[in-house]
Amino acid sequence: MSMLRRIFSFDRRREALKTDIDELGSQGVRESKDKSAAFVHGSTSPPTYYLCSYGISSINMDRGGIGHGKNGTNFACIFDGVTSGGKINAYAAQAFTDFMMGWLAENHADLGYGGEANLVDVARAAFQDATRAENNPGRADSTKQAEGGSATGAFIAFQKAADGRAVLHGASIGDAAAIVVRPCEGTAHQLNPVYRKHERDNGGQLTMCLGLDGQVWSFANEVAANEFVVLATDGLTDNILHEDFDRVVPLIMAAQLFDSIVAFDCEYILKEPPEAPTYAFLRKLTSGHVDPPGDITCEAAARRLFNYVEWVTRIYHRQEEAYYGLCLRVREAHDDGTRASLQAEVTRMAADRKARKKVCKTDDAMIIVLRPFHAD
């Protein structure tokens, strides 16, 4: 499993704490100096998967960033490179992030004007502009070619309200999620809908140099100063039981047991196939080890959410590591007899993988947790 690096840095420019285009792999944990925002950029897919699929040991196609607005509020965006694209989708997702961070820095304070219908049009235009050819990093550096690369995406921005609260405005395309978390109530609510035609459908996407495919959704919600908003790719959301989603998310964010990577073991999570645990199970497991609402930080919440994903995907990670490792051995075999024997085992494992119910899945993950206001 990936080890998270903890980095405390904020770009000197006001607009960005974000993933770096020059790092193809996962970039760890980052937190703003005022602790009002943090993200985790990690993956639960094994190195053998990346070596077998893309010829490199690490690549993370999920990208995103966080910004401090001049009006005292935060904004953020997230983009999830579509599976199987490799470098081209990683560079596209990063290019979309870079464009949107600049766009939000200029426009975050004005997103509430004109109502929801106007917000949909504004968001669609912004997403469309992000895909323009001039935003393709491959134009300046051919090693970072992003033309044809695709990603789902979402962004949010806060505006101050008269009562000391904030109003969140945002938009999404595809299966990236925006979630309001109210720790005092122990509840969460995903703001944007996701409609998939089938299991592998992402619900919509942006494609560099080609435009948009799918519905753009807008949303708005009041958020208190002590509440959180989570932006996450499906590397997180697909590993949480749908029926208990609204209660599981805040519980994980508060649970001290998820402060370290796979800090504990239990019979439940080691069973085959791996399943997303219920709220009742997690509540019993974490009883007596939960932070009070006022003690939860953005950094701790983001890290706990990712560590939870590593925990529930542990068995599947090992299975995938073994399968792709065997695929690599087939490629490296020097004689026909060894290759044929290994290929027969790969064929058997492939049939098992196809038949196995994938309740939890290994994947890249980008998880952003932020509060409405910053102290910068």
mmCIF file of C-alpha atoms in Angstrom:
data_model
loop_
_atom_site.group_PDB
_atom_site.id
_atom_site.type_symbol
_atom_site.label_atom_id
_atom_site.label_comp_id
_atom_site.label_asym_id
_atom_site.label_seq_id
_atom_site.Cartn_x
_atom_site.Cartn_y
_atom_site.Cartn_z
ATOM 1 C CA MET A 1 0.000 0.000 0.000
ATOM 2 C CA SER A 2 1.124 3.550 -0.577
ATOM 3 C CA MET A 3 2.712 5.505 2.267
ATOM 4 C CA LEU A 4 1.495 9.068 2.625
ATOM 5 C CA ARG A 5 4.004 11.893 2.859
ATOM 6 C CA ARG A 6 2.982 14.826 4.983
ATOM 7 C CA ILE A 7 3.854 18.223 3.506
ATOM 8 C CA PHE A 8 3.039 21.547 5.131
ATOM 9 C CA SER A 9 3.281 24.143 2.392
ATOM 10 C CA PHE A 10 1.143 26.732 0.736
ATOM 11 C CA ASP A 11 2.007 28.333 -2.578
ATOM 12 C CA ARG A 12 3.161 31.913 -2.115
ATOM 13 C CA ARG A 13 0.631 32.925 -4.702
ATOM 14 C CA ARG A 14 -2.746 33.248 -3.067
ATOM 15 C CA GLU A 15 -4.572 30.902 -5.373
ATOM 16 C CA ALA A 16 -3.113 27.443 -5.028
ATOM 17 C CA LEU A 17 -2.249 24.474 -2.896
ATOM 18 C CA LYS A 18 -2.460 21.845 -5.601
ATOM 19 C CA THR A 19 -1.028 18.730 -7.166
ATOM 20 C CA ASP A 20 2.109 19.173 -9.272
ATOM 21 C CA ILE A 21 2.250 18.326 -12.966
ATOM 22 C CA ASP A 22 5.908 17.293 -12.638
ATOM 23 C CA GLU A 23 5.021 14.481 -10.210
ATOM 24 C CA LEU A 24 3.142 11.663 -11.905
ATOM 25 C CA GLY A 25 2.833 9.610 -8.734
ATOM 26 C CA SER A 26 0.832 10.217 -5.572
ATOM 27 C CA GLN A 27 1.842 13.354 -3.696
ATOM 28 C CA GLY A 28 0.790 12.576 -0.139
ATOM 29 C CA VAL A 29 -0.860 14.822 2.432
ATOM 30 C CA ARG A 30 -0.817 18.610 2.185
ATOM 31 C CA GLU A 31 -2.278 21.149 4.579
ATOM 32 C CA SER A 32 -2.691 24.917 4.454
ATOM 33 C CA LYS A 33 -0.754 26.886 7.056
ATOM 34 C CA ASP A 34 -3.949 28.127 8.700
ATOM 35 C CA LYS A 35 -5.285 24.525 8.781
ATOM 36 C CA SER A 36 -8.543 25.507 7.062
ATOM 37 C CA ALA A 37 -7.931 23.071 4.197
ATOM 38 C CA ALA A 38 -6.017 19.909 3.393
ATOM 39 C CA PHE A 39 -5.861 17.155 0.810
ATOM 40 C CA VAL A 40 -4.666 13.584 0.433
ATOM 41 C CA HIS A 41 -3.381 12.422 -2.945
ATOM 42 C CA GLY A 42 -2.853 8.660 -2.836
ATOM 43 C CA SER A 43 -3.612 5.328 -4.451
ATOM 44 C CA THR A 44 -4.526 1.839 -3.310
ATOM 45 C CA SER A 45 -3.585 0.237 -6.647
ATOM 46 C CA PRO A 46 -0.372 -1.844 -6.429
ATOM 47 C CA PRO A 47 2.830 -0.905 -8.295
ATOM 48 C CA THR A 48 2.516 -4.096 -10.353
ATOM 49 C CA TYR A 49 -0.717 -2.718 -11.851
ATOM 50 C CA TYR A 50 0.991 0.469 -13.015
ATOM 51 C CA LEU A 51 4.026 -1.423 -14.335
ATOM 52 C CA CYS A 52 1.828 -3.846 -16.247
ATOM 53 C CA SER A 53 -0.555 -1.202 -17.594
ATOM 54 C CA TYR A 54 1.707 1.816 -18.195
ATOM 55 C CA GLY A 55 5.308 0.687 -17.834
ATOM 56 C CA ILE A 56 5.984 2.851 -14.754
ATOM 57 C CA SER A 57 5.699 1.980 -11.075
ATOM 58 C CA SER A 58 3.463 4.870 -10.007
ATOM 59 C CA ILE A 59 0.974 7.209 -11.637
ATOM 60 C CA ASN A 60 -2.005 8.997 -10.108
ATOM 61 C CA MET A 61 -4.612 10.274 -12.550
ATOM 62 C CA ASP A 62 -6.618 12.127 -9.868
ATOM 63 C CA ARG A 63 -5.705 15.813 -9.457
ATOM 64 C CA GLY A 64 -6.966 18.895 -7.627
ATOM 65 C CA GLY A 65 -6.263 22.002 -5.612
ATOM 66 C CA ILE A 66 -7.367 24.410 -2.885
ATOM 67 C CA GLY A 67 -7.310 28.206 -2.885
ATOM 68 C CA HIS A 68 -7.683 31.096 -0.430
ATOM 69 C CA GLY A 69 -9.925 33.849 -1.787
ATOM 70 C CA LYS A 70 -9.407 37.544 -1.101
ATOM 71 C CA ASN A 71 -12.797 37.700 0.610
ATOM 72 C CA GLY A 72 -11.682 35.357 3.412
ATOM 73 C CA THR A 73 -13.267 32.232 1.960
ATOM 74 C CA ASN A 74 -11.854 29.051 0.430
ATOM 75 C CA PHE A 75 -12.408 27.399 -2.940
ATOM 76 C CA ALA A 76 -11.331 24.073 -4.443
ATOM 77 C CA CYS A 77 -11.554 21.802 -7.474
ATOM 78 C CA ILE A 78 -10.947 18.159 -8.224
ATOM 79 C CA PHE A 79 -10.521 16.142 -11.432
ATOM 80 C CA ASP A 80 -10.434 12.359 -11.814
ATOM 81 C CA GLY A 81 -8.572 11.064 -14.863
ATOM 82 C CA VAL A 82 -10.647 8.388 -16.576
ATOM 83 C CA THR A 83 -9.386 4.834 -16.010
ATOM 84 C CA SER A 84 -6.959 3.289 -18.535
ATOM 85 C CA GLY A 85 -5.693 6.594 -19.909
ATOM 86 C CA GLY A 86 -2.383 6.629 -18.067
ATOM 87 C CA LYS A 87 -0.116 9.658 -18.428
ATOM 88 C CA ILE A 88 -2.363 11.432 -20.924
ATOM 89 C CA ASN A 89 -5.253 11.486 -18.449
ATOM 90 C CA ALA A 90 -3.018 12.490 -15.544
ATOM 91 C CA TYR A 91 -1.726 15.449 -17.550
ATOM 92 C CA ALA A 92 -5.251 16.348 -18.691
ATOM 93 C CA ALA A 93 -6.614 16.239 -15.124
ATOM 94 C CA GLN A 94 -3.709 18.408 -13.947
ATOM 95 C CA ALA A 95 -4.248 20.880 -16.787
ATOM 96 C CA PHE A 96 -7.936 21.129 -15.897
ATOM 97 C CA THR A 97 -6.923 21.717 -12.267
ATOM 98 C CA ASP A 98 -4.443 24.451 -13.188
ATOM 99 C CA PHE A 99 -6.986 26.231 -15.362
ATOM 100 C CA MET A 100 -9.807 25.948 -12.837
ATOM 101 C CA MET A 101 -7.682 27.199 -9.944
ATOM 102 C CA GLY A 102 -6.909 30.352 -11.893
ATOM 103 C CA TRP A 103 -10.537 30.702 -12.939
ATOM 104 C CA LEU A 104 -11.794 30.287 -9.373
ATOM 105 C CA ALA A 105 -9.258 32.803 -8.063
ATOM 106 C CA GLU A 106 -10.799 35.371 -10.386
ATOM 107 C CA ASN A 107 -14.473 34.391 -10.154
ATOM 108 C CA HIS A 108 -15.140 32.636 -6.813
ATOM 109 C CA ALA A 109 -16.787 35.661 -5.178
ATOM 110 C CA ASP A 110 -19.335 36.083 -7.999
ATOM 111 C CA LEU A 111 -20.615 32.536 -8.474
ATOM 112 C CA GLY A 112 -23.856 33.129 -6.571
ATOM 113 C CA TYR A 113 -25.126 35.900 -8.832
ATOM 114 C CA GLY A 114 -27.937 35.074 -11.225
ATOM 115 C CA GLY A 115 -29.262 31.938 -9.515
ATOM 116 C CA GLU A 116 -28.830 28.253 -10.225
ATOM 117 C CA ALA A 117 -29.625 28.438 -13.925
ATOM 118 C CA ASN A 118 -26.890 30.993 -14.419
ATOM 119 C CA LEU A 119 -24.461 28.907 -12.364
ATOM 120 C CA VAL A 120 -25.003 25.897 -14.640
ATOM 121 C CA ASP A 121 -24.235 28.018 -17.707
ATOM 122 C CA VAL A 122 -21.190 29.595 -16.078
ATOM 123 C CA ALA A 123 -19.869 26.219 -14.940
ATOM 124 C CA ARG A 124 -20.419 24.603 -18.322
ATOM 125 C CA ALA A 125 -18.535 27.456 -19.999
ATOM 126 C CA ALA A 126 -15.663 27.168 -17.490
ATOM 127 C CA PHE A 127 -15.377 23.407 -17.984
ATOM 128 C CA GLN A 128 -15.490 23.928 -21.752
ATOM 129 C CA ASP A 129 -12.754 26.573 -21.581
ATOM 130 C CA ALA A 130 -10.583 24.207 -19.546
ATOM 131 C CA THR A 131 -10.530 21.785 -22.492
ATOM 132 C CA ARG A 132 -9.310 24.366 -25.028
ATOM 133 C CA ALA A 133 -6.175 23.441 -26.948
ATOM 134 C CA GLU A 134 -4.193 26.337 -25.469
ATOM 135 C CA ASN A 135 -4.496 24.660 -22.047
ATOM 136 C CA ASN A 136 -2.845 21.457 -23.277
ATOM 137 C CA PRO A 137 0.575 21.221 -21.561
ATOM 138 C CA GLY A 138 1.748 19.133 -24.498
ATOM 139 C CA ARG A 139 1.950 22.260 -26.636
ATOM 140 C CA ALA A 140 4.899 23.512 -24.596
ATOM 141 C CA ASP A 141 6.344 20.150 -23.582
ATOM 142 C CA SER A 142 5.708 17.105 -25.756
ATOM 143 C CA THR A 143 6.409 14.790 -22.809
ATOM 144 C CA LYS A 144 3.270 16.148 -21.117
ATOM 145 C CA GLN A 145 0.856 15.571 -23.982
ATOM 146 C CA ALA A 146 -2.778 15.714 -22.791
ATOM 147 C CA GLU A 147 -4.755 15.920 -26.052
ATOM 148 C CA GLY A 148 -7.612 13.410 -25.845
ATOM 149 C CA GLY A 149 -7.104 12.935 -22.109
ATOM 150 C CA SER A 150 -10.337 12.848 -20.090
ATOM 151 C CA ALA A 151 -11.459 13.431 -16.511
ATOM 152 C CA THR A 152 -14.561 13.913 -14.420
ATOM 153 C CA GLY A 153 -14.559 17.057 -12.298
ATOM 154 C CA ALA A 154 -16.107 19.290 -9.645
ATOM 155 C CA PHE A 155 -15.452 22.664 -8.069
ATOM 156 C CA ILE A 156 -16.781 24.615 -5.085
ATOM 157 C CA ALA A 157 -16.471 28.171 -3.781
ATOM 158 C CA PHE A 158 -17.832 29.898 -0.697
ATOM 159 C CA GLN A 159 -19.371 33.343 -0.284
ATOM 160 C CA LYS A 160 -19.867 35.004 3.091
ATOM 161 C CA ALA A 161 -23.430 35.185 4.375
ATOM 162 C CA ALA A 162 -24.788 37.890 6.684
ATOM 163 C CA ASP A 163 -25.167 35.599 9.697
ATOM 164 C CA GLY A 164 -21.536 34.482 9.843
ATOM 165 C CA ARG A 165 -22.258 31.376 7.827
ATOM 166 C CA ALA A 166 -21.230 30.778 4.232
ATOM 167 C CA VAL A 167 -23.065 29.863 1.067
ATOM 168 C CA LEU A 168 -21.401 27.202 -1.043
ATOM 169 C CA HIS A 169 -21.804 27.254 -4.817
ATOM 170 C CA GLY A 170 -20.393 24.598 -7.088
ATOM 171 C CA ALA A 171 -20.762 22.383 -10.114
ATOM 172 C CA SER A 172 -19.743 18.935 -11.310
ATOM 173 C CA ILE A 173 -19.576 16.670 -14.322
ATOM 174 C CA GLY A 174 -19.291 12.920 -13.899
ATOM 175 C CA ASP A 175 -18.760 11.028 -10.664
ATOM 176 C CA ALA A 176 -16.568 13.428 -8.682
ATOM 177 C CA ALA A 177 -18.386 14.143 -5.393
ATOM 178 C CA ALA A 178 -19.036 17.266 -3.308
ATOM 179 C CA ILE A 179 -20.141 16.425 0.239
ATOM 180 C CA VAL A 180 -21.209 18.680 3.117
ATOM 181 C CA VAL A 181 -20.295 17.180 6.508
ATOM 182 C CA ARG A 182 -21.909 18.391 9.735
ATOM 183 C CA PRO A 183 -19.839 16.834 12.557
ATOM 184 C CA CYS A 184 -22.060 18.140 15.358
ATOM 185 C CA GLU A 185 -24.974 16.222 13.846
ATOM 186 C CA GLY A 186 -22.893 13.260 12.647
ATOM 187 C CA THR A 187 -24.360 13.591 9.146
ATOM 188 C CA ALA A 188 -23.154 14.149 5.596
ATOM 189 C CA HIS A 189 -24.916 14.909 2.340
ATOM 190 C CA GLN A 190 -23.624 14.625 -1.217
ATOM 191 C CA LEU A 191 -24.673 17.756 -3.092
ATOM 192 C CA ASN A 192 -24.318 16.594 -6.688
ATOM 193 C CA PRO A 193 -26.121 13.689 -8.361
ATOM 194 C CA VAL A 194 -24.211 10.991 -10.242
ATOM 195 C CA TYR A 195 -25.987 8.989 -12.940
ATOM 196 C CA ARG A 196 -24.196 5.964 -14.368
ATOM 197 C CA LYS A 197 -25.615 3.914 -17.228
ATOM 198 C CA HIS A 198 -23.549 0.895 -16.175
ATOM 199 C CA GLU A 199 -20.779 -0.060 -13.722
ATOM 200 C CA ARG A 200 -17.930 1.334 -15.827
ATOM 201 C CA ASP A 201 -19.741 4.532 -16.799
ATOM 202 C CA ASN A 202 -18.351 7.669 -15.126
ATOM 203 C CA GLY A 203 -21.445 9.812 -15.719
ATOM 204 C CA GLY A 204 -19.741 12.436 -17.890
ATOM 205 C CA GLN A 205 -16.322 13.944 -18.535
ATOM 206 C CA LEU A 206 -14.145 16.706 -19.938
ATOM 207 C CA THR A 207 -11.735 15.805 -22.760
ATOM 208 C CA MET A 208 -8.751 17.955 -23.617
ATOM 209 C CA CYS A 209 -9.148 19.632 -27.033
ATOM 210 C CA LEU A 210 -12.541 17.953 -27.577
ATOM 211 C CA GLY A 211 -14.901 19.490 -25.003
ATOM 212 C CA LEU A 212 -17.568 18.026 -22.709
ATOM 213 C CA ASP A 213 -19.557 14.807 -22.750
ATOM 214 C CA GLY A 214 -22.371 14.579 -20.216
ATOM 215 C CA GLN A 215 -24.546 16.651 -17.911
ATOM 216 C CA VAL A 216 -23.141 19.544 -15.873
ATOM 217 C CA TRP A 217 -24.813 19.873 -12.462
ATOM 218 C CA SER A 218 -24.814 22.918 -10.209
ATOM 219 C CA PHE A 219 -25.578 23.067 -6.488
ATOM 220 C CA ALA A 220 -25.743 25.490 -3.572
ATOM 221 C CA ASN A 221 -25.899 24.980 0.180
ATOM 222 C CA GLU A 222 -25.464 26.913 3.412
ATOM 223 C CA VAL A 223 -22.447 25.849 5.469
ATOM 224 C CA ALA A 224 -21.551 26.868 9.018
ATOM 225 C CA ALA A 225 -18.026 27.933 9.919
ATOM 226 C CA ASN A 226 -17.453 24.728 11.922
ATOM 227 C CA GLU A 227 -18.659 22.403 9.168
ATOM 228 C CA PHE A 228 -16.644 20.703 6.439
ATOM 229 C CA VAL A 229 -16.951 20.186 2.720
ATOM 230 C CA VAL A 230 -15.298 17.168 1.118
ATOM 231 C CA LEU A 231 -14.403 16.949 -2.565
ATOM 232 C CA ALA A 232 -13.544 13.374 -3.500
ATOM 233 C CA THR A 233 -13.022 11.109 -6.472
ATOM 234 C CA ASP A 234 -14.672 7.710 -6.735
ATOM 235 C CA GLY A 235 -11.591 6.118 -5.161
ATOM 236 C CA LEU A 236 -13.276 7.133 -1.898
ATOM 237 C CA THR A 237 -16.995 7.167 -2.652
ATOM 238 C CA ASP A 238 -17.134 3.745 -4.355
ATOM 239 C CA ASN A 239 -15.725 2.165 -1.183
ATOM 240 C CA ILE A 240 -18.424 3.435 1.186
ATOM 241 C CA LEU A 241 -21.667 1.532 1.610
ATOM 242 C CA HIS A 242 -24.268 3.538 -0.287
ATOM 243 C CA GLU A 243 -27.092 2.929 2.188
ATOM 244 C CA ASP A 244 -25.043 4.262 5.117
ATOM 245 C CA PHE A 245 -23.052 6.924 3.246
ATOM 246 C CA ASP A 246 -24.484 9.933 5.103
ATOM 247 C CA ARG A 247 -23.452 8.553 8.506
ATOM 248 C CA VAL A 248 -20.281 6.637 7.612
ATOM 249 C CA VAL A 249 -18.398 9.641 6.172
ATOM 250 C CA PRO A 250 -18.534 11.819 9.334
ATOM 251 C CA LEU A 251 -17.809 8.806 11.544
ATOM 252 C CA ILE A 252 -14.608 7.993 9.623
ATOM 253 C CA MET A 253 -13.523 11.638 9.789
ATOM 254 C CA ALA A 254 -13.829 11.566 13.582
ATOM 255 C CA ALA A 255 -12.439 8.061 14.224
ATOM 256 C CA GLN A 256 -8.964 8.001 15.796
ATOM 257 C CA LEU A 257 -8.511 4.381 14.722
ATOM 258 C CA PHE A 258 -7.926 5.633 11.174
ATOM 259 C CA ASP A 259 -5.088 7.961 12.164
ATOM 260 C CA SER A 260 -2.510 5.479 10.900
ATOM 261 C CA ILE A 261 -2.472 3.336 7.808
ATOM 262 C CA VAL A 262 -4.187 0.055 8.626
ATOM 263 C CA ALA A 263 -3.580 0.494 12.357
ATOM 264 C CA PHE A 264 -5.780 -2.447 13.278
ATOM 265 C CA ASP A 265 -7.076 -5.716 11.920
ATOM 266 C CA CYS A 266 -10.299 -7.621 12.323
ATOM 267 C CA GLU A 267 -11.940 -10.733 10.948
ATOM 268 C CA TYR A 268 -14.657 -8.754 9.174
ATOM 269 C CA ILE A 269 -12.414 -6.869 6.763
ATOM 270 C CA LEU A 270 -10.318 -9.913 5.878
ATOM 271 C CA LYS A 271 -13.222 -11.950 4.527
ATOM 272 C CA GLU A 272 -13.650 -12.736 0.858
ATOM 273 C CA PRO A 273 -14.933 -10.870 -1.030
ATOM 274 C CA PRO A 274 -14.015 -7.616 0.719
ATOM 275 C CA GLU A 275 -17.125 -5.619 1.556
ATOM 276 C CA ALA A 276 -17.763 -2.039 2.586
ATOM 277 C CA PRO A 277 -18.630 -2.121 6.311
ATOM 278 C CA THR A 278 -21.960 -0.899 7.634
ATOM 279 C CA TYR A 279 -22.375 2.127 9.870
ATOM 280 C CA ALA A 280 -23.404 -0.135 12.757
ATOM 281 C CA PHE A 281 -20.214 -2.161 12.427
ATOM 282 C CA LEU A 282 -17.977 0.921 12.219
ATOM 283 C CA ARG A 283 -19.706 2.584 15.142
ATOM 284 C CA LYS A 284 -19.080 -0.465 17.321
ATOM 285 C CA LEU A 285 -15.492 -0.786 16.084
ATOM 286 C CA THR A 286 -14.620 2.862 16.778
ATOM 287 C CA SER A 287 -16.556 3.243 20.036
ATOM 288 C CA GLY A 288 -14.524 5.175 22.597
ATOM 289 C CA HIS A 289 -12.031 6.333 19.946
ATOM 290 C CA VAL A 290 -13.875 9.222 18.293
ATOM 291 C CA ASP A 291 -12.853 12.895 18.401
ATOM 292 C CA PRO A 292 -15.361 15.509 19.600
ATOM 293 C CA PRO A 293 -16.611 17.604 16.645
ATOM 294 C CA GLY A 294 -14.532 20.628 17.639
ATOM 295 C CA ASP A 295 -11.274 18.638 17.675
ATOM 296 C CA ILE A 296 -11.442 17.330 14.103
ATOM 297 C CA THR A 297 -9.026 19.062 11.723
ATOM 298 C CA CYS A 298 -9.167 19.116 7.938
ATOM 299 C CA GLU A 299 -5.846 17.283 7.720
ATOM 300 C CA ALA A 300 -6.921 14.547 10.132
ATOM 301 C CA ALA A 301 -10.266 14.135 8.366
ATOM 302 C CA ALA A 302 -8.689 13.782 4.916
ATOM 303 C CA ARG A 303 -6.032 11.372 6.165
ATOM 304 C CA ARG A 304 -8.586 9.215 8.003
ATOM 305 C CA LEU A 305 -10.802 8.971 4.937
ATOM 306 C CA PHE A 306 -7.882 7.738 2.836
ATOM 307 C CA ASN A 307 -6.666 5.331 5.503
ATOM 308 C CA TYR A 308 -10.173 3.907 5.662
ATOM 309 C CA VAL A 309 -10.000 3.217 1.911
ATOM 310 C CA GLU A 310 -6.635 1.459 2.332
ATOM 311 C CA TRP A 311 -8.165 -0.623 5.101
ATOM 312 C CA VAL A 312 -11.255 -1.814 3.230
ATOM 313 C CA THR A 313 -9.322 -2.540 0.005
ATOM 314 C CA ARG A 314 -6.466 -4.455 1.666
ATOM 315 C CA ILE A 315 -7.499 -7.923 0.484
ATOM 316 C CA TYR A 316 -8.311 -6.759 -3.030
ATOM 317 C CA HIS A 317 -4.970 -4.884 -3.162
ATOM 318 C CA ARG A 318 -3.101 -8.114 -2.400
ATOM 319 C CA GLN A 319 -5.064 -10.019 -5.036
ATOM 320 C CA GLU A 320 -4.400 -7.359 -7.665
ATOM 321 C CA GLU A 321 -0.719 -7.217 -6.712
ATOM 322 C CA ALA A 322 -0.409 -10.977 -7.250
ATOM 323 C CA TYR A 323 -2.331 -10.964 -10.531
ATOM 324 C CA TYR A 324 -0.415 -8.138 -12.191
ATOM 325 C CA GLY A 325 2.857 -9.471 -10.810
ATOM 326 C CA LEU A 326 2.136 -12.758 -12.587
ATOM 327 C CA CYS A 327 1.325 -10.871 -15.800
ATOM 328 C CA LEU A 328 4.735 -9.215 -15.593
ATOM 329 C CA ARG A 329 6.414 -12.609 -15.108
ATOM 330 C CA VAL A 330 4.736 -13.863 -18.306
ATOM 331 C CA ARG A 331 6.265 -10.976 -20.225
ATOM 332 C CA GLU A 332 9.689 -11.618 -18.734
ATOM 333 C CA ALA A 333 9.691 -15.415 -19.237
ATOM 334 C CA HIS A 334 12.559 -16.565 -21.483
ATOM 335 C CA ASP A 335 11.354 -20.007 -22.575
ATOM 336 C CA ASP A 336 8.085 -21.203 -24.063
ATOM 337 C CA GLY A 337 7.394 -23.821 -21.389
ATOM 338 C CA THR A 338 7.670 -21.368 -18.497
ATOM 339 C CA ARG A 339 5.644 -18.792 -20.374
ATOM 340 C CA ALA A 340 2.860 -21.289 -21.151
ATOM 341 C CA SER A 341 2.682 -22.422 -17.527
ATOM 342 C CA LEU A 342 2.527 -18.872 -16.211
ATOM 343 C CA GLN A 343 -0.038 -17.893 -18.851
ATOM 344 C CA ALA A 344 -2.306 -20.744 -17.765
ATOM 345 C CA GLU A 345 -2.186 -19.401 -14.194
ATOM 346 C CA VAL A 346 -2.909 -15.873 -15.453
ATOM 347 C CA THR A 347 -5.930 -17.180 -17.368
ATOM 348 C CA ARG A 348 -7.216 -18.920 -14.245
ATOM 349 C CA MET A 349 -6.721 -15.823 -12.090
ATOM 350 C CA ALA A 350 -8.375 -13.637 -14.746
ATOM 351 C CA ALA A 351 -11.467 -15.857 -14.654
ATOM 352 C CA ASP A 352 -11.524 -15.607 -10.853
ATOM 353 C CA ARG A 353 -11.231 -11.800 -11.048
ATOM 354 C CA LYS A 354 -14.115 -11.611 -13.518
ATOM 355 C CA ALA A 355 -16.345 -13.794 -11.360
ATOM 356 C CA ARG A 356 -15.453 -12.067 -8.093
ATOM 357 C CA LYS A 357 -17.942 -9.555 -6.774
ATOM 358 C CA LYS A 358 -16.054 -6.270 -6.501
ATOM 359 C CA VAL A 359 -17.676 -4.577 -3.535
ATOM 360 C CA CYS A 360 -14.529 -2.623 -2.681
ATOM 361 C CA LYS A 361 -12.040 -1.546 -5.334
ATOM 362 C CA THR A 362 -8.447 -0.354 -5.553
ATOM 363 C CA ASP A 363 -8.049 2.987 -7.296
ATOM 364 C CA ASP A 364 -6.397 6.393 -7.273
ATOM 365 C CA ALA A 365 -7.920 8.817 -4.779
ATOM 366 C CA MET A 366 -7.962 12.575 -4.327
ATOM 367 C CA ILE A 367 -9.662 13.740 -1.126
ATOM 368 C CA ILE A 368 -9.971 17.442 -0.282
ATOM 369 C CA VAL A 369 -11.393 18.592 3.072
ATOM 370 C CA LEU A 370 -11.935 22.278 3.743
ATOM 371 C CA ARG A 371 -13.856 24.719 5.873
ATOM 372 C CA PRO A 372 -15.600 27.789 4.419
ATOM 373 C CA PHE A 373 -13.249 30.446 5.845
ATOM 374 C CA HIS A 374 -9.487 30.864 5.998
ATOM 375 C CA ALA A 375 -7.320 33.009 8.277
ATOM 376 C CA ASP A 376 -4.697 33.985 5.708
#
